Tab-separated table of C-alpha atoms and ligand atoms in Angstrom:
chain	number	residue	atom	x	y	z
A	27	MET	CA	0.136	0.005	0.005
A	28	SER	CA	0.940	3.441	-0.615
A	29	GLU	CA	2.859	5.247	1.964
A	30	PHE	CA	0.476	7.791	1.577
A	31	LEU	CA	-3.214	5.401	1.912
A	32	THR	CA	-0.520	3.563	5.050
A	33	ARG	CA	-0.888	6.611	6.381
A	34	LEU	CA	-4.362	8.524	6.247
A	35	LEU	CA	-6.740	5.011	6.478
A	36	ARG	CA	-7.596	4.551	9.940
A	37	PRO	CA	-6.052	0.995	11.350
A	38	ASN	CA	-9.438	-1.096	11.016
A	39	ILE	CA	-10.094	-0.099	7.466
A	40	ALA	CA	-6.455	-1.116	6.563
A	41	ARG	CA	-6.402	-4.741	8.003
A	42	LEU	CA	-10.283	-5.261	6.694
A	43	ARG	CA	-11.103	-8.134	4.881
A	44	PRO	CA	-14.205	-7.458	2.953
A	45	TYR	CA	-17.233	-8.916	2.308
A	46	SER	CA	-17.164	-11.254	-0.813
A	47	SER	CA	-20.595	-12.073	-2.458
A	48	ALA	CA	-21.368	-14.570	-4.963
A	49	ARG	CA	-21.140	-12.653	-7.849
A	50	SER	CA	-17.343	-11.146	-6.800
A	51	GLU	CA	-16.295	-14.372	-6.434
A	52	PHE	CA	-17.255	-15.933	-9.606
A	53	LYS	CA	-15.958	-13.933	-12.357
A	54	GLY	CA	-16.536	-15.126	-16.429
A	55	GLN	CA	-19.047	-16.220	-18.679
A	56	ALA	CA	-21.454	-19.628	-17.036
A	57	SER	CA	-25.458	-20.222	-17.831
A	58	VAL	CA	-26.656	-21.981	-15.149
A	59	PHE	CA	-26.076	-19.674	-11.268
A	60	LEU	CA	-26.970	-21.596	-8.575
A	61	ASP	CA	-24.156	-19.717	-5.887
A	62	ALA	CA	-26.293	-16.733	-5.049
A	63	ASN	CA	-29.341	-18.133	-3.069
A	64	GLU	CA	-31.450	-15.961	-6.121
A	65	ASN	CA	-34.559	-16.919	-7.304
A	66	PRO	CA	-33.787	-18.719	-10.675
A	67	PHE	CA	-36.933	-17.495	-12.526
A	68	ASP	CA	-36.399	-15.023	-14.577
A	69	ASN	CA	-38.160	-11.435	-14.547
A	70	GLY	CA	-35.651	-9.225	-15.482
A	71	LEU	CA	-34.555	-8.087	-12.027
A	72	ASN	CA	-33.935	-11.768	-9.842
A	73	ARG	CA	-30.380	-11.468	-10.358
A	74	TYR	CA	-28.228	-9.565	-8.002
A	75	PRO	CA	-26.872	-6.343	-10.022
A	76	ASP	CA	-22.838	-6.544	-10.837
A	77	PRO	CA	-21.835	-5.201	-7.070
A	78	LEU	CA	-18.743	-2.777	-9.194
A	79	GLN	CA	-20.954	-1.713	-11.950
A	80	TRP	CA	-18.310	-2.232	-15.031
A	81	SER	CA	-20.746	-1.823	-17.597
A	82	LEU	CA	-22.005	1.592	-16.420
A	83	LYS	CA	-18.463	2.304	-15.203
A	84	GLN	CA	-17.158	2.063	-18.996
A	85	GLN	CA	-19.652	4.399	-20.172
A	86	ILE	CA	-18.615	7.367	-17.594
A	87	ALA	CA	-15.262	6.297	-18.369
A	88	ILE	CA	-15.322	7.313	-21.938
A	89	TRP	CA	-17.664	10.500	-20.831
A	90	LYS	CA	-15.397	11.779	-18.292
A	91	ASP	CA	-11.863	10.845	-19.811
A	92	VAL	CA	-10.963	8.844	-16.777
A	93	LEU	CA	-10.544	5.047	-16.319
A	94	PRO	CA	-12.646	2.720	-14.990
A	95	GLU	CA	-10.696	1.782	-12.323
A	96	GLN	CA	-10.980	5.280	-11.207
A	97	ILE	CA	-14.376	5.525	-10.501
A	98	PHE	CA	-16.890	4.687	-7.364
A	99	LEU	CA	-20.513	5.206	-8.184
A	100	GLY	CA	-22.394	5.624	-4.750
A	101	ASN	CA	-26.414	5.395	-3.817
A	102	GLY	CA	-26.322	9.359	-4.583
A	103	SER	CA	-22.704	11.246	-3.842
A	104	ASP	CA	-23.947	10.837	0.232
A	105	GLU	CA	-22.928	7.423	0.662
A	106	ALA	CA	-19.251	8.608	-1.153
A	107	ILE	CA	-19.080	11.530	1.997
A	108	ASP	CA	-20.334	8.509	4.228
A	109	LEU	CA	-17.556	6.257	3.137
A	110	LEU	CA	-14.721	8.762	3.028
A	111	VAL	CA	-15.494	9.944	6.747
A	112	ARG	CA	-15.808	5.915	7.461
A	113	MET	CA	-12.578	5.344	5.703
A	114	PHE	CA	-10.325	7.805	7.000
A	115	CYS	CA	-11.748	9.253	10.562
A	116	ASN	CA	-11.069	7.130	13.791
A	117	PRO	CA	-14.338	8.440	15.964
A	118	GLY	CA	-12.954	10.437	19.510
A	119	LEU	CA	-10.094	11.139	17.635
A	120	ASP	CA	-9.566	12.272	13.857
A	121	ARG	CA	-11.401	15.657	12.620
A	122	ILE	CA	-12.754	16.503	9.245
A	123	ILE	CA	-13.196	20.711	8.088
A	124	THR	CA	-15.747	22.010	6.282
A	125	LEU	CA	-16.028	25.763	5.253
A	126	PRO	CA	-19.435	26.367	6.262
A	127	PRO	CA	-21.559	28.123	4.833
A	128	THR	CA	-21.912	24.707	2.812
A	129	TYR	CA	-24.065	21.690	2.241
A	130	GLY	CA	-24.641	19.770	5.278
A	131	MET	CA	-23.596	16.262	4.856
A	132	TYR	CA	-20.365	16.457	5.255
A	133	GLU	CA	-20.793	17.361	9.155
A	134	VAL	CA	-23.778	15.027	9.624
A	135	SER	CA	-21.751	12.090	8.140
A	136	ALA	CA	-19.029	12.826	10.467
A	137	ASP	CA	-21.753	13.292	13.434
A	138	ILE	CA	-23.116	9.892	12.853
A	139	ALA	CA	-19.661	8.353	12.754
A	140	GLY	CA	-18.204	10.131	16.058
A	141	VAL	CA	-16.061	12.874	14.359
A	142	GLU	CA	-15.362	16.219	15.102
A	143	VAL	CA	-15.678	18.726	12.621
A	144	LEU	CA	-13.583	21.831	12.691
A	145	HIS	CA	-15.467	24.622	11.135
A	146	ILE	CA	-13.562	27.511	9.060
A	147	PRO	CA	-15.471	29.753	7.878
A	148	LEU	CA	-15.692	31.460	4.283
A	149	SER	CA	-14.556	34.805	3.600
A	150	ARG	CA	-17.237	37.471	3.227
A	151	ASP	CA	-16.610	36.968	-0.588
A	152	PHE	CA	-17.451	33.230	-0.082
A	153	GLN	CA	-14.274	32.448	-0.434
A	154	PRO	CA	-11.859	29.521	1.219
A	155	ASP	CA	-9.243	31.205	3.593
A	156	VAL	CA	-6.594	29.278	2.826
A	157	ASP	CA	-3.927	30.133	5.438
A	158	ALA	CA	-6.537	29.163	8.530
A	159	ILE	CA	-6.776	26.201	6.765
A	160	LEU	CA	-3.658	25.144	6.548
A	161	HIS	CA	-2.603	26.521	9.856
A	162	ALA	CA	-5.632	24.270	11.515
A	163	ALA	CA	-4.083	21.016	9.247
A	164	ASP	CA	-2.356	18.409	10.802
A	165	GLU	CA	-1.754	14.857	11.488
A	166	HIS	CA	-5.163	14.232	12.344
A	167	THR	CA	-7.771	16.237	9.997
A	168	LYS	CA	-8.238	13.564	8.209
A	169	LEU	CA	-10.288	15.269	5.530
A	170	LEU	CA	-11.459	19.210	3.540
A	171	PHE	CA	-14.694	19.787	1.924
A	172	LEU	CA	-14.478	21.861	-0.773
A	173	CYS	CA	-17.720	22.364	-2.858
A	174	SER	CA	-17.366	24.459	-5.867
A	175	PRO	CA	-20.017	25.669	-7.040
A	176	ASN	CA	-20.915	25.703	-3.204
A	177	ASN	CA	-24.102	25.454	-1.799
A	178	PRO	CA	-26.092	27.579	-0.757
A	179	THR	CA	-24.202	30.404	-2.320
A	180	GLY	CA	-23.536	29.136	-5.576
A	181	ASN	CA	-20.248	30.704	-6.362
A	182	VAL	CA	-16.678	28.908	-7.224
A	183	PHE	CA	-13.882	28.881	-5.383
A	184	ASP	CA	-10.883	30.290	-7.150
A	185	ARG	CA	-8.968	27.706	-8.776
A	186	ASP	CA	-5.159	29.170	-7.322
A	187	LYS	CA	-6.869	28.831	-3.340
A	188	THR	CA	-8.239	25.310	-4.455
A	189	MET	CA	-5.047	24.382	-6.144
A	190	ALA	CA	-3.318	24.755	-2.783
A	191	LEU	CA	-5.159	23.695	-0.460
A	192	ILE	CA	-4.513	20.490	-2.964
A	193	ARG	CA	-1.270	20.789	-2.913
A	194	HIS	CA	-0.630	21.255	0.959
A	195	PHE	CA	-3.826	19.775	2.696
A	196	PRO	CA	-1.479	16.773	4.368
A	197	GLY	CA	-5.024	14.678	4.135
A	198	ILE	CA	-7.526	13.991	1.206
A	199	VAL	CA	-9.300	16.524	-0.141
A	200	VAL	CA	-12.365	16.204	-1.634
A	201	VAL	CA	-13.871	18.636	-4.043
A	202	ASP	CA	-17.956	18.762	-4.563
A	203	GLU	CA	-18.857	19.398	-7.418
A	204	ALA	CA	-22.414	18.547	-7.608
A	205	TYR	CA	-22.690	21.468	-9.514
A	206	SER	CA	-20.635	21.222	-11.729
A	207	ASP	CA	-22.606	21.095	-15.304
A	208	PHE	CA	-24.022	24.763	-14.529
A	209	SER	CA	-20.273	26.265	-14.532
A	210	ARG	CA	-18.151	27.744	-17.038
A	211	GLN	CA	-15.141	26.503	-14.817
A	212	GLU	CA	-13.752	23.819	-15.136
A	213	SER	CA	-13.454	19.944	-13.697
A	214	LEU	CA	-10.644	19.245	-11.278
A	215	LEU	CA	-11.356	15.892	-12.981
A	216	SER	CA	-8.129	15.317	-15.000
A	217	SER	CA	-6.079	16.623	-12.033
A	218	ILE	CA	-7.013	13.257	-10.313
A	219	ASN	CA	-4.013	11.333	-12.355
A	220	LEU	CA	-2.070	14.195	-10.562
A	221	TYR	CA	-2.746	14.290	-7.059
A	222	GLU	CA	-3.076	11.199	-4.973
A	223	ASN	CA	-4.768	13.077	-2.208
A	224	LEU	CA	-7.646	14.510	-4.700
A	225	VAL	CA	-11.504	12.726	-4.620
A	226	VAL	CA	-13.801	14.646	-7.217
A	227	LEU	CA	-17.639	14.314	-6.120
A	228	GLN	CA	-19.907	14.768	-9.493
A	229	THR	CA	-23.598	13.670	-9.387
A	230	PHE	CA	-26.554	12.687	-11.703
A	231	SER	CA	-29.255	14.200	-8.769
A	232	LYS	CA	-28.601	17.560	-10.541
A	233	ALA	CA	-28.276	18.371	-14.470
A	234	TRP	CA	-29.307	14.895	-15.143
A	235	GLY	CA	-32.287	14.845	-14.042
A	236	LEU	CA	-32.111	11.862	-12.120
A	237	ALA	CA	-32.228	12.408	-7.918
A	238	GLY	CA	-34.860	9.964	-7.704
A	239	ILE	CA	-32.090	7.296	-9.034
A	240	ARG	CA	-29.735	8.173	-6.304
A	241	LEU	CA	-26.659	7.957	-8.313
A	242	GLY	CA	-23.010	9.686	-7.823
A	243	MET	CA	-19.725	9.606	-8.642
A	244	ALA	CA	-16.782	9.541	-6.917
A	245	PHE	CA	-12.954	9.965	-8.791
A	246	ALA	CA	-9.947	9.316	-7.515
A	247	GLN	CA	-7.095	7.579	-8.036
A	248	ALA	CA	-7.826	3.510	-8.251
A	249	PRO	CA	-5.915	2.998	-5.334
A	250	VAL	CA	-8.790	4.898	-3.123
A	251	ILE	CA	-10.803	3.049	-5.411
A	252	GLU	CA	-10.302	0.146	-4.351
A	253	TRP	CA	-10.436	0.892	-0.517
A	254	PHE	CA	-13.877	2.684	-1.138
A	255	ASN	CA	-14.929	-0.429	-3.027
A	256	LYS	CA	-13.862	-2.105	-0.053
A	257	VAL	CA	-15.668	-0.779	2.475
A	258	LYS	CA	-19.233	0.066	0.613
A	259	PRO	CA	-22.266	-2.720	0.480
A	260	PRO	CA	-21.494	-5.391	-1.814
A	261	TYR	CA	-24.466	-4.274	-4.064
A	262	ASN	CA	-24.951	-0.837	-3.164
A	263	ILE	CA	-26.172	-0.007	-6.584
A	264	ASN	CA	-29.000	-1.846	-7.496
A	265	ILE	CA	-29.924	-3.150	-11.010
A	266	LEU	CA	-32.964	-0.257	-12.273
A	267	THR	CA	-30.465	2.473	-11.169
A	268	GLN	CA	-27.618	1.230	-13.685
A	269	GLN	CA	-29.546	0.831	-16.162
A	270	ALA	CA	-31.691	5.038	-15.988
A	271	ALA	CA	-28.477	5.880	-15.892
A	272	MET	CA	-26.806	3.998	-18.953
A	273	ASP	CA	-30.452	4.887	-20.966
A	274	ALA	CA	-29.364	8.743	-19.868
A	275	LEU	CA	-25.773	8.706	-20.980
A	276	GLN	CA	-27.307	7.312	-23.891
A	277	GLN	CA	-29.484	10.591	-24.862
A	278	PRO	CA	-26.892	13.412	-23.817
A	279	GLU	CA	-28.506	15.897	-26.034
A	280	ILE	CA	-32.214	15.972	-23.735
A	281	ARG	CA	-29.603	17.258	-21.062
A	282	GLU	CA	-27.732	19.283	-22.918
A	283	GLU	CA	-31.185	21.551	-23.839
A	284	GLN	CA	-32.426	21.069	-20.913
A	285	LEU	CA	-29.010	22.769	-19.267
A	286	ARG	CA	-29.533	25.482	-21.979
A	287	THR	CA	-33.224	26.166	-20.612
A	288	LEU	CA	-31.981	26.424	-17.263
A	289	LEU	CA	-28.870	28.885	-17.776
A	290	ARG	CA	-31.312	31.583	-19.508
A	291	GLU	CA	-33.595	30.755	-16.559
A	292	ARG	CA	-31.250	31.694	-14.947
A	293	ASP	CA	-30.287	34.782	-16.299
A	294	HIS	CA	-33.771	35.850	-16.554
A	295	LEU	CA	-34.776	35.198	-13.244
A	296	ILE	CA	-31.817	37.101	-12.111
A	297	HIS	CA	-32.586	39.953	-14.144
A	298	ALA	CA	-36.169	39.939	-12.563
A	299	LEU	CA	-34.903	39.406	-9.177
A	300	SER	CA	-32.210	42.750	-9.721
A	301	ARG	CA	-35.150	44.597	-10.167
A	302	MET	CA	-37.229	44.252	-7.485
A	303	PRO	CA	-37.331	46.709	-4.433
A	304	ILE	CA	-37.402	43.730	-2.782
A	305	THR	CA	-33.902	42.342	-3.338
A	306	GLU	CA	-31.141	43.940	-0.971
A	307	GLN	CA	-28.796	41.873	-2.857
A	308	ILE	CA	-28.277	39.020	-5.552
A	309	PHE	CA	-24.365	36.965	-4.849
A	310	PRO	CA	-22.546	35.566	-8.260
A	311	THR	CA	-23.527	31.844	-8.760
A	312	ALA	CA	-22.728	29.468	-10.987
A	313	ALA	CA	-24.618	26.637	-10.212
A	314	ASN	CA	-28.973	26.482	-11.099
A	315	PHE	CA	-29.401	28.092	-8.230
A	316	VAL	CA	-29.613	31.425	-6.984
A	317	LEU	CA	-29.275	33.132	-3.210
A	318	VAL	CA	-30.226	36.335	-2.531
A	319	ARG	CA	-30.630	38.676	0.053
A	320	VAL	CA	-33.513	40.810	0.829
A	321	GLY	CA	-35.298	42.791	3.823
A	322	ASP	CA	-37.561	40.159	5.790
A	323	PRO	CA	-36.829	36.678	4.162
A	324	ASP	CA	-39.236	34.881	6.923
A	325	GLY	CA	-42.050	37.162	5.667
A	326	LEU	CA	-41.453	36.051	2.007
A	327	TYR	CA	-40.800	32.699	2.149
A	328	ARG	CA	-44.141	32.348	4.455
A	329	TYR	CA	-45.645	34.564	1.413
A	330	LEU	CA	-44.250	32.039	-1.333
A	331	VAL	CA	-45.399	29.620	0.726
A	332	ASN	CA	-49.285	30.654	0.806
A	333	LYS	CA	-48.675	30.987	-2.649
A	334	GLY	CA	-47.547	27.685	-3.265
A	335	ILE	CA	-44.255	28.126	-3.935
A	336	ILE	CA	-41.034	26.707	-1.708
A	337	VAL	CA	-37.992	28.565	-1.528
A	338	ARG	CA	-35.361	27.158	0.598
A	339	ASN	CA	-34.492	30.051	3.749
A	340	ARG	CA	-30.963	30.111	4.515
A	341	SER	CA	-31.445	33.195	6.594
A	342	THR	CA	-29.870	31.287	10.050
A	343	VAL	CA	-27.152	29.828	8.274
A	344	ILE	CA	-24.481	32.083	8.596
A	345	LEU	CA	-22.900	34.406	6.064
A	346	CYS	CA	-26.282	34.001	4.131
A	347	GLU	CA	-27.924	36.401	6.889
A	348	GLY	CA	-31.119	37.412	5.456
A	349	CYS	CA	-31.489	34.886	2.062
A	350	LEU	CA	-33.181	32.677	0.790
A	351	ARG	CA	-31.888	30.081	-1.965
A	352	ILE	CA	-34.023	30.184	-5.280
A	353	THR	CA	-33.710	26.693	-6.755
A	354	ILE	CA	-33.919	27.342	-11.268
A	355	GLY	CA	-36.955	25.947	-12.886
A	356	THR	CA	-38.923	25.158	-15.940
A	357	PRO	CA	-39.750	28.581	-17.341
A	358	ASN	CA	-43.177	28.273	-16.470
A	359	GLU	CA	-42.674	27.300	-12.663
A	360	ASN	CA	-40.286	30.595	-12.921
A	361	SER	CA	-42.678	32.805	-13.980
A	362	GLN	CA	-45.247	32.361	-11.294
A	363	LEU	CA	-42.146	33.168	-9.145
A	364	ILE	CA	-41.575	36.183	-10.482
A	365	GLN	CA	-45.182	37.081	-10.352
A	366	SER	CA	-45.626	36.378	-6.825
A	367	LEU	CA	-42.711	37.812	-6.320
A	368	GLN	CA	-44.048	41.637	-8.249
A	369	GLN	CA	-47.130	41.021	-6.330
A	370	TYR	CA	-45.173	40.766	-2.851
A	371	ALA	CA	-42.802	43.586	-3.603
A	372	ALA	CA	-46.318	45.633	-4.864
A	373	LEU	CA	-47.754	45.330	-1.344
B	428	PLP	C1	-27.673	17.980	-4.208
B	428	PLP	C2	-26.259	17.924	-3.917
B	428	PLP	C3	-25.791	16.711	-3.817
B	428	PLP	C4	-25.782	15.638	-4.416
B	428	PLP	O1	-25.817	14.554	-3.904
B	428	PLP	P1	-26.751	13.153	-3.836
B	428	PLP	O2	-26.536	12.961	-3.139
B	428	PLP	O3	-25.487	12.811	-5.350
B	428	PLP	O4	-28.008	13.649	-4.510
B	428	PLP	C5	-23.728	16.281	-3.446
B	428	PLP	N1	-23.030	17.665	-2.806
B	428	PLP	C6	-23.963	18.768	-3.092
B	428	PLP	C7	-23.236	20.000	-2.386
B	428	PLP	C8	-25.004	18.879	-3.229
B	428	PLP	O5	-25.524	20.666	-3.292
């Protein structure tokens, strides 16, 4: 094992003898499968799925220009986040670093695992404080979560800051790119070949329109992915999910068309918001949502709920005081929202 992984993995994980499933012990061609206690009558779903999802990974590898061995697939990116914490962080001893305001699951996964969270807030313009992060880093800060474009702020992190953190942070740097499809900034995916401590997360839940199938991707060098595969539940991605993802990958034009619409709608909503007296600040966004500061976020939130329109009230979150996070909907939904906002502003 690499010096790097030996240093970072939890000792019980480094010693782990993983579960060996029927489908992983026999590889090859056969016509009679009496090894997994399945029901033999074919209904398309009576067999266990491929534990390592090779067909799907081969398609993703071509699309993303990585090797299949550099891909882990999880039950949402949330599973990858959870496995990272459990692989690397000794409860009560190690820590993760998050940069609030950011996605909540990093902290929840750490809390569940009994792992301490070190919060190093973003600057006023929502950028990482590189010096403070590196100052706080030691041999027990195993994971640093960077979310870019960041949820709930919508902005991308400066590439120089991100690269400085990847180069100098002593643990694993997880860059969560759930929203990168909506951004002009290039993905960090190609950098996994250069940095053994880099894990990039992406998901089918946002631009691909498949939040319901629960499929997230983690990309890293092959040795790191091998450990994901050892600690994951054996059949973590079901057959229906694998099929739905492969079907979607065959029709990229559907997603591209939707993406164009959403980006146009994002501009349109920002323009409409910028002309409303209730708007105090609109934050730059590279995602499929907009963070907007208003005078009375709770009042506006309730007004919209009464109109049957639900946005995310982020006004109690650090650095997001007064803010609502609005997801870009269909053109029709966005019109309804804008109309309601104009009615509210005219009250
Ligand atoms: C929505 C989102 C995800 C996606 O999680 P899934 O489990 O793949 O649905 C991951 N990270 C961030 C920051 C998100 O906002």
